[in-house]
Amino acid sequence: MKQYSALIGLMLWATIGWSQTILMEEDVNEDTLVANWGPNRANHMYGITGVGFVASETEGAGGDIKYGNSSQFIFGYVYKRKLAEWYSVGLGMGVTRTWYRLEQDSSKILPDTLLHDKERLVLDNFYGEVYNRLSFGKRGDYMGTYLDFGLYGSYKMGAKHTFRDEHHPPLPSGATTTKVTNKGMDYLNTLNHGIMVRFGGEFFALYGRYRLSDVFNNKGAHYPELPRLIIGLHINTPSY
């Protein structure tokens, strides 16, 4: 009986010892994984959601826009790879929707000379970017103050030209409003590129995007080029 008791005790000791060793190895691996990801660690990824406004002029006559009503929505993700305490590189990707609200006056030629109560050109783009990041000041495990600058390229996913007219008195049919949406325009470039900059902190950032390429291709070469500069604000969403 003593022999069986000794054997059972030995087996229990070996089982407990083996279990403790495995748990310690798993904790070390998890700690190592977590240590590599975070706002001020080797790798960091977070989302951005924001709005910007057109901040430069149309290049040429006949395509004036309404400032304040011409804007951009941006949604994307940003990845950062830390190379030094003050320097990182990164990639970004996302989508933008940009509205250009067109002025209605006698000089208008974009996209035609017809005048409407409301008219706009809407561009939907998928973009990718590469950037450098300079970080400033002391910080713990959070982003701190930073300046990003780099290049972006975009692909036109869709575009539409819309206009709206109010009828006073109503048309013979009784209609009081006419709204038209045109799609599939062939005077727009599919690819565009430009430079980008961001300056911000943990939760917010100011951003600017300056398009170097033209919106219009050869078929739209007679149109005045749309404003190139957009300045806005975005919110940094939960990160890891």
PDB file of N, CA and C in Angstrom, residues 57-115:
ATOM      1  N   GLU A  57      -8.273  77.346 -55.397  1.00  0.00           N
ATOM      2  CA  GLU A  57      -9.149  77.818 -56.458  1.00  0.00           C
ATOM      3  C   GLU A  57      -9.136  76.888 -57.666  1.00  0.00           C
ATOM      4  N   THR A  58     -10.205  76.969 -58.452  1.00  0.00           N
ATOM      5  CA  THR A  58     -10.252  76.294 -59.741  1.00  0.00           C
ATOM      6  C   THR A  58      -9.251  76.949 -60.684  1.00  0.00           C
ATOM      7  N   GLU A  59      -8.600  76.144 -61.506  1.00  0.00           N
ATOM      8  CA  GLU A  59      -7.585  76.659 -62.418  1.00  0.00           C
ATOM      9  C   GLU A  59      -8.226  76.986 -63.770  1.00  0.00           C
ATOM     10  N   GLY A  60      -8.673  78.220 -63.894  1.00  0.00           N
ATOM     11  CA  GLY A  60      -9.310  78.651 -65.132  1.00  0.00           C
ATOM     12  C   GLY A  60     -10.737  79.095 -64.895  1.00  0.00           C
ATOM     13  N   ALA A  61     -11.312  79.756 -65.907  1.00  0.00           N
ATOM     14  CA  ALA A  61     -12.665  80.294 -65.808  1.00  0.00           C
ATOM     15  C   ALA A  61     -13.692  79.247 -66.226  1.00  0.00           C
ATOM     16  N   GLY A  62     -14.887  79.386 -65.674  1.00  0.00           N
ATOM     17  CA  GLY A  62     -15.996  78.539 -66.083  1.00  0.00           C
ATOM     18  C   GLY A  62     -16.245  77.345 -65.194  1.00  0.00           C
ATOM     19  N   GLY A  63     -15.485  77.217 -64.103  1.00  0.00           N
ATOM     20  CA  GLY A  63     -15.667  76.071 -63.210  1.00  0.00           C
ATOM     21  C   GLY A  63     -15.581  76.451 -61.750  1.00  0.00           C
ATOM     22  N   ASP A  64     -16.058  77.651 -61.411  1.00  0.00           N
ATOM     23  CA  ASP A  64     -16.015  78.102 -60.025  1.00  0.00           C
ATOM     24  C   ASP A  64     -16.875  77.201 -59.137  1.00  0.00           C
ATOM     25  N   ILE A  65     -16.444  77.039 -57.887  1.00  0.00           N
ATOM     26  CA  ILE A  65     -17.172  76.197 -56.938  1.00  0.00           C
ATOM     27  C   ILE A  65     -17.612  77.019 -55.739  1.00  0.00           C
ATOM     28  N   LYS A  66     -18.553  76.473 -54.986  1.00  0.00           N
ATOM     29  CA  LYS A  66     -19.023  77.099 -53.762  1.00  0.00           C
ATOM     30  C   LYS A  66     -18.217  76.554 -52.591  1.00  0.00           C
ATOM     31  N   TYR A  67     -17.392  77.411 -51.989  1.00  0.00           N
ATOM     32  CA  TYR A  67     -16.562  76.985 -50.864  1.00  0.00           C
ATOM     33  C   TYR A  67     -17.431  76.802 -49.623  1.00  0.00           C
ATOM     34  N   GLY A  68     -17.064  75.842 -48.800  1.00  0.00           N
ATOM     35  CA  GLY A  68     -17.867  75.483 -47.638  1.00  0.00           C
ATOM     36  C   GLY A  68     -18.843  74.375 -47.973  1.00  0.00           C
ATOM     37  N   ASN A  69     -19.451  74.452 -49.171  1.00  0.00           N
ATOM     38  CA  ASN A  69     -20.321  73.375 -49.637  1.00  0.00           C
ATOM     39  C   ASN A  69     -19.555  72.321 -50.426  1.00  0.00           C
ATOM     40  N   SER A  70     -18.318  72.610 -50.752  1.00  0.00           N
ATOM     41  CA  SER A  70     -17.465  71.648 -51.463  1.00  0.00           C
ATOM     42  C   SER A  70     -16.555  70.997 -50.438  1.00  0.00           C
ATOM     43  N   SER A  71     -16.723  69.705 -50.224  1.00  0.00           N
ATOM     44  CA  SER A  71     -16.074  69.054 -49.091  1.00  0.00           C
ATOM     45  C   SER A  71     -15.680  67.624 -49.416  1.00  0.00           C
ATOM     46  N   GLN A  72     -15.056  66.969 -48.427  1.00  0.00           N
ATOM     47  CA  GLN A  72     -14.593  65.592 -48.594  1.00  0.00           C
ATOM     48  C   GLN A  72     -14.830  64.802 -47.315  1.00  0.00           C
ATOM     49  N   PHE A  73     -15.294  63.568 -47.469  1.00  0.00           N
ATOM     50  CA  PHE A  73     -15.372  62.615 -46.366  1.00  0.00           C
ATOM     51  C   PHE A  73     -14.258  61.596 -46.557  1.00  0.00           C
ATOM     52  N   ILE A  74     -13.553  61.261 -45.480  1.00  0.00           N
ATOM     53  CA  ILE A  74     -12.451  60.305 -45.566  1.00  0.00           C
ATOM     54  C   ILE A  74     -12.599  59.247 -44.477  1.00  0.00           C
ATOM     55  N   PHE A  75     -12.368  57.984 -44.851  1.00  0.00           N
ATOM     56  CA  PHE A  75     -12.386  56.867 -43.904  1.00  0.00           C
ATOM     57  C   PHE A  75     -11.259  55.917 -44.297  1.00  0.00           C
ATOM     58  N   GLY A  76     -10.429  55.536 -43.324  1.00  0.00           N
ATOM     59  CA  GLY A  76      -9.319  54.657 -43.675  1.00  0.00           C
ATOM     60  C   GLY A  76      -8.626  54.071 -42.461  1.00  0.00           C
ATOM     61  N   TYR A  77      -7.513  53.398 -42.734  1.00  0.00           N
ATOM     62  CA  TYR A  77      -6.670  52.792 -41.707  1.00  0.00           C
ATOM     63  C   TYR A  77      -5.222  53.197 -41.935  1.00  0.00           C
ATOM     64  N   VAL A  78      -4.510  53.363 -40.833  1.00  0.00           N
ATOM     65  CA  VAL A  78      -3.108  53.780 -40.874  1.00  0.00           C
ATOM     66  C   VAL A  78      -2.268  52.756 -40.116  1.00  0.00           C
ATOM     67  N   TYR A  79      -1.182  52.316 -40.742  1.00  0.00           N
ATOM     68  CA  TYR A  79      -0.216  51.421 -40.077  1.00  0.00           C
ATOM     69  C   TYR A  79       1.105  52.163 -39.937  1.00  0.00           C
ATOM     70  N   LYS A  80       1.734  52.033 -38.748  1.00  0.00           N
ATOM     71  CA  LYS A  80       3.011  52.682 -38.476  1.00  0.00           C
ATOM     72  C   LYS A  80       4.031  51.663 -38.013  1.00  0.00           C
ATOM     73  N   ARG A  81       5.243  51.744 -38.548  1.00  0.00           N
ATOM     74  CA  ARG A  81       6.371  50.912 -38.111  1.00  0.00           C
ATOM     75  C   ARG A  81       7.436  51.824 -37.515  1.00  0.00           C
ATOM     76  N   LYS A  82       7.686  51.659 -36.233  1.00  0.00           N
ATOM     77  CA  LYS A  82       8.634  52.504 -35.526  1.00  0.00           C
ATOM     78  C   LYS A  82      10.064  52.045 -35.785  1.00  0.00           C
ATOM     79  N   LEU A  83      10.902  52.972 -36.246  1.00  0.00           N
ATOM     80  CA  LEU A  83      12.302  52.656 -36.526  1.00  0.00           C
ATOM     81  C   LEU A  83      13.247  53.291 -35.503  1.00  0.00           C
ATOM     82  N   ALA A  84      12.821  54.379 -34.924  1.00  0.00           N
ATOM     83  CA  ALA A  84      13.602  55.053 -33.882  1.00  0.00           C
ATOM     84  C   ALA A  84      12.619  55.752 -32.953  1.00  0.00           C
ATOM     85  N   GLU A  85      13.119  56.284 -31.836  1.00  0.00           N
ATOM     86  CA  GLU A  85      12.238  56.925 -30.875  1.00  0.00           C
ATOM     87  C   GLU A  85      11.463  58.082 -31.499  1.00  0.00           C
ATOM     88  N   TRP A  86      12.067  58.755 -32.476  1.00  0.00           N
ATOM     89  CA  TRP A  86      11.447  59.937 -33.070  1.00  0.00           C
ATOM     90  C   TRP A  86      11.031  59.746 -34.527  1.00  0.00           C
ATOM     91  N   TYR A  87      11.311  58.580 -35.119  1.00  0.00           N
ATOM     92  CA  TYR A  87      11.069  58.396 -36.553  1.00  0.00           C
ATOM     93  C   TYR A  87      10.394  57.055 -36.837  1.00  0.00           C
ATOM     94  N   SER A  88       9.356  57.114 -37.681  1.00  0.00           N
ATOM     95  CA  SER A  88       8.641  55.918 -38.110  1.00  0.00           C
ATOM     96  C   SER A  88       8.289  56.046 -39.583  1.00  0.00           C
ATOM     97  N   VAL A  89       7.967  54.928 -40.197  1.00  0.00           N
ATOM     98  CA  VAL A  89       7.433  54.912 -41.558  1.00  0.00           C
ATOM     99  C   VAL A  89       6.103  54.173 -41.521  1.00  0.00           C
ATOM    100  N   GLY A  90       5.286  54.375 -42.553  1.00  0.00           N
ATOM    101  CA  GLY A  90       3.994  53.728 -42.499  1.00  0.00           C
ATOM    102  C   GLY A  90       3.271  53.659 -43.824  1.00  0.00           C
ATOM    103  N   LEU A  91       2.141  52.967 -43.782  1.00  0.00           N
ATOM    104  CA  LEU A  91       1.252  52.794 -44.928  1.00  0.00           C
ATOM    105  C   LEU A  91      -0.165  53.155 -44.502  1.00  0.00           C
ATOM    106  N   GLY A  92      -0.969  53.570 -45.454  1.00  0.00           N
ATOM    107  CA  GLY A  92      -2.361  53.861 -45.177  1.00  0.00           C
ATOM    108  C   GLY A  92      -3.221  53.484 -46.366  1.00  0.00           C
ATOM    109  N   MET A  93      -4.496  53.257 -46.106  1.00  0.00           N
ATOM    110  CA  MET A  93      -5.431  52.954 -47.182  1.00  0.00           C
ATOM    111  C   MET A  93      -6.834  53.326 -46.728  1.00  0.00           C
ATOM    112  N   GLY A  94      -7.706  53.617 -47.696  1.00  0.00           N
ATOM    113  CA  GLY A  94      -9.060  53.981 -47.334  1.00  0.00           C
ATOM    114  C   GLY A  94      -9.842  54.478 -48.530  1.00  0.00           C
ATOM    115  N   VAL A  95     -10.930  55.167 -48.258  1.00  0.00           N
ATOM    116  CA  VAL A  95     -11.794  55.697 -49.304  1.00  0.00           C
ATOM    117  C   VAL A  95     -12.094  57.164 -49.014  1.00  0.00           C
ATOM    118  N   THR A  96     -12.329  57.915 -50.086  1.00  0.00           N
ATOM    119  CA  THR A  96     -12.761  59.303 -49.964  1.00  0.00           C
ATOM    120  C   THR A  96     -13.958  59.547 -50.871  1.00  0.00           C
ATOM    121  N   ARG A  97     -14.821  60.429 -50.440  1.00  0.00           N
ATOM    122  CA  ARG A  97     -15.881  60.960 -51.305  1.00  0.00           C
ATOM    123  C   ARG A  97     -15.751  62.476 -51.291  1.00  0.00           C
ATOM    124  N   THR A  98     -15.592  63.069 -52.471  1.00  0.00           N
ATOM    125  CA  THR A  98     -15.370  64.499 -52.590  1.00  0.00           C
ATOM    126  C   THR A  98     -16.492  65.132 -53.397  1.00  0.00           C
ATOM    127  N   TRP A  99     -17.104  66.172 -52.834  1.00  0.00           N
ATOM    128  CA  TRP A  99     -18.173  66.912 -53.499  1.00  0.00           C
ATOM    129  C   TRP A  99     -17.626  68.254 -53.972  1.00  0.00           C
ATOM    130  N   TYR A 100     -17.837  68.580 -55.245  1.00  0.00           N
ATOM    131  CA  TYR A 100     -17.541  69.907 -55.779  1.00  0.00           C
ATOM    132  C   TYR A 100     -18.875  70.559 -56.160  1.00  0.00           C
ATOM    133  N   ARG A 101     -19.323  71.519 -55.361  1.00  0.00           N
ATOM    134  CA  ARG A 101     -20.577  72.219 -55.642  1.00  0.00           C
ATOM    135  C   ARG A 101     -20.286  73.347 -56.638  1.00  0.00           C
ATOM    136  N   LEU A 102     -20.926  73.311 -57.783  1.00  0.00           N
ATOM    137  CA  LEU A 102     -20.612  74.224 -58.878  1.00  0.00           C
ATOM    138  C   LEU A 102     -21.415  75.514 -58.794  1.00  0.00           C
ATOM    139  N   GLU A 103     -20.709  76.650 -59.007  1.00  0.00           N
ATOM    140  CA  GLU A 103     -21.384  77.944 -59.087  1.00  0.00           C
ATOM    141  C   GLU A 103     -22.199  78.013 -60.373  1.00  0.00           C
ATOM    142  N   GLN A 104     -23.304  78.747 -60.307  1.00  0.00           N
ATOM    143  CA  GLN A 104     -24.183  78.904 -61.461  1.00  0.00           C
ATOM    144  C   GLN A 104     -24.142  80.364 -61.924  1.00  0.00           C
ATOM    145  N   ASP A 105     -23.358  80.605 -62.970  1.00  0.00           N
ATOM    146  CA  ASP A 105     -23.291  81.955 -63.537  1.00  0.00           C
ATOM    147  C   ASP A 105     -23.046  81.863 -65.038  1.00  0.00           C
ATOM    148  N   SER A 106     -23.002  83.006 -65.694  1.00  0.00           N
ATOM    149  CA  SER A 106     -22.942  83.046 -67.155  1.00  0.00           C
ATOM    150  C   SER A 106     -21.630  82.522 -67.722  1.00  0.00           C
ATOM    151  N   SER A 107     -20.577  82.432 -66.883  1.00  0.00           N
ATOM    152  CA  SER A 107     -19.281  81.952 -67.374  1.00  0.00           C
ATOM    153  C   SER A 107     -19.135  80.432 -67.300  1.00  0.00           C
ATOM    154  N   LYS A 108     -20.116  79.754 -66.735  1.00  0.00           N
ATOM    155  CA  LYS A 108     -20.023  78.316 -66.472  1.00  0.00           C
ATOM    156  C   LYS A 108     -19.887  77.504 -67.771  1.00  0.00           C
ATOM    157  N   ILE A 109     -18.898  76.585 -67.759  1.00  0.00           N
ATOM    158  CA  ILE A 109     -18.739  75.620 -68.859  1.00  0.00           C
ATOM    159  C   ILE A 109     -18.559  74.187 -68.345  1.00  0.00           C
ATOM    160  N   LEU A 110     -18.494  74.008 -67.018  1.00  0.00           N
ATOM    161  CA  LEU A 110     -18.256  72.693 -66.428  1.00  0.00           C
ATOM    162  C   LEU A 110     -19.541  72.143 -65.819  1.00  0.00           C
ATOM    163  N   PRO A 111     -20.050  71.012 -66.301  1.00  0.00           N
ATOM    164  CA  PRO A 111     -19.614  70.269 -67.493  1.00  0.00           C
ATOM    165  C   PRO A 111     -20.290  70.753 -68.774  1.00  0.00           C
ATOM    166  N   ASP A 112     -21.178  71.796 -68.616  1.00  0.00           N
ATOM    167  CA  ASP A 112     -21.835  72.421 -69.762  1.00  0.00           C
ATOM    168  C   ASP A 112     -22.232  73.828 -69.348  1.00  0.00           C
ATOM    169  N   THR A 113     -22.916  74.540 -70.231  1.00  0.00           N
ATOM    170  CA  THR A 113     -23.284  75.929 -69.951  1.00  0.00           C
ATOM    171  C   THR A 113     -24.672  76.077 -69.337  1.00  0.00           C
ATOM    172  N   LEU A 114     -25.382  74.977 -69.145  1.00  0.00           N
ATOM    173  CA  LEU A 114     -26.733  75.036 -68.590  1.00  0.00           C
ATOM    174  C   LEU A 114     -26.679  75.404 -67.106  1.00  0.00           C
ATOM    175  N   LEU A 115     -27.619  76.247 -66.687  1.00  0.00           N
ATOM    176  CA  LEU A 115     -27.673  76.689 -65.293  1.00  0.00           C
ATOM    177  C   LEU A 115     -28.777  75.951 -64.552  1.00  0.00           C
TER     178      LEU A 115
END
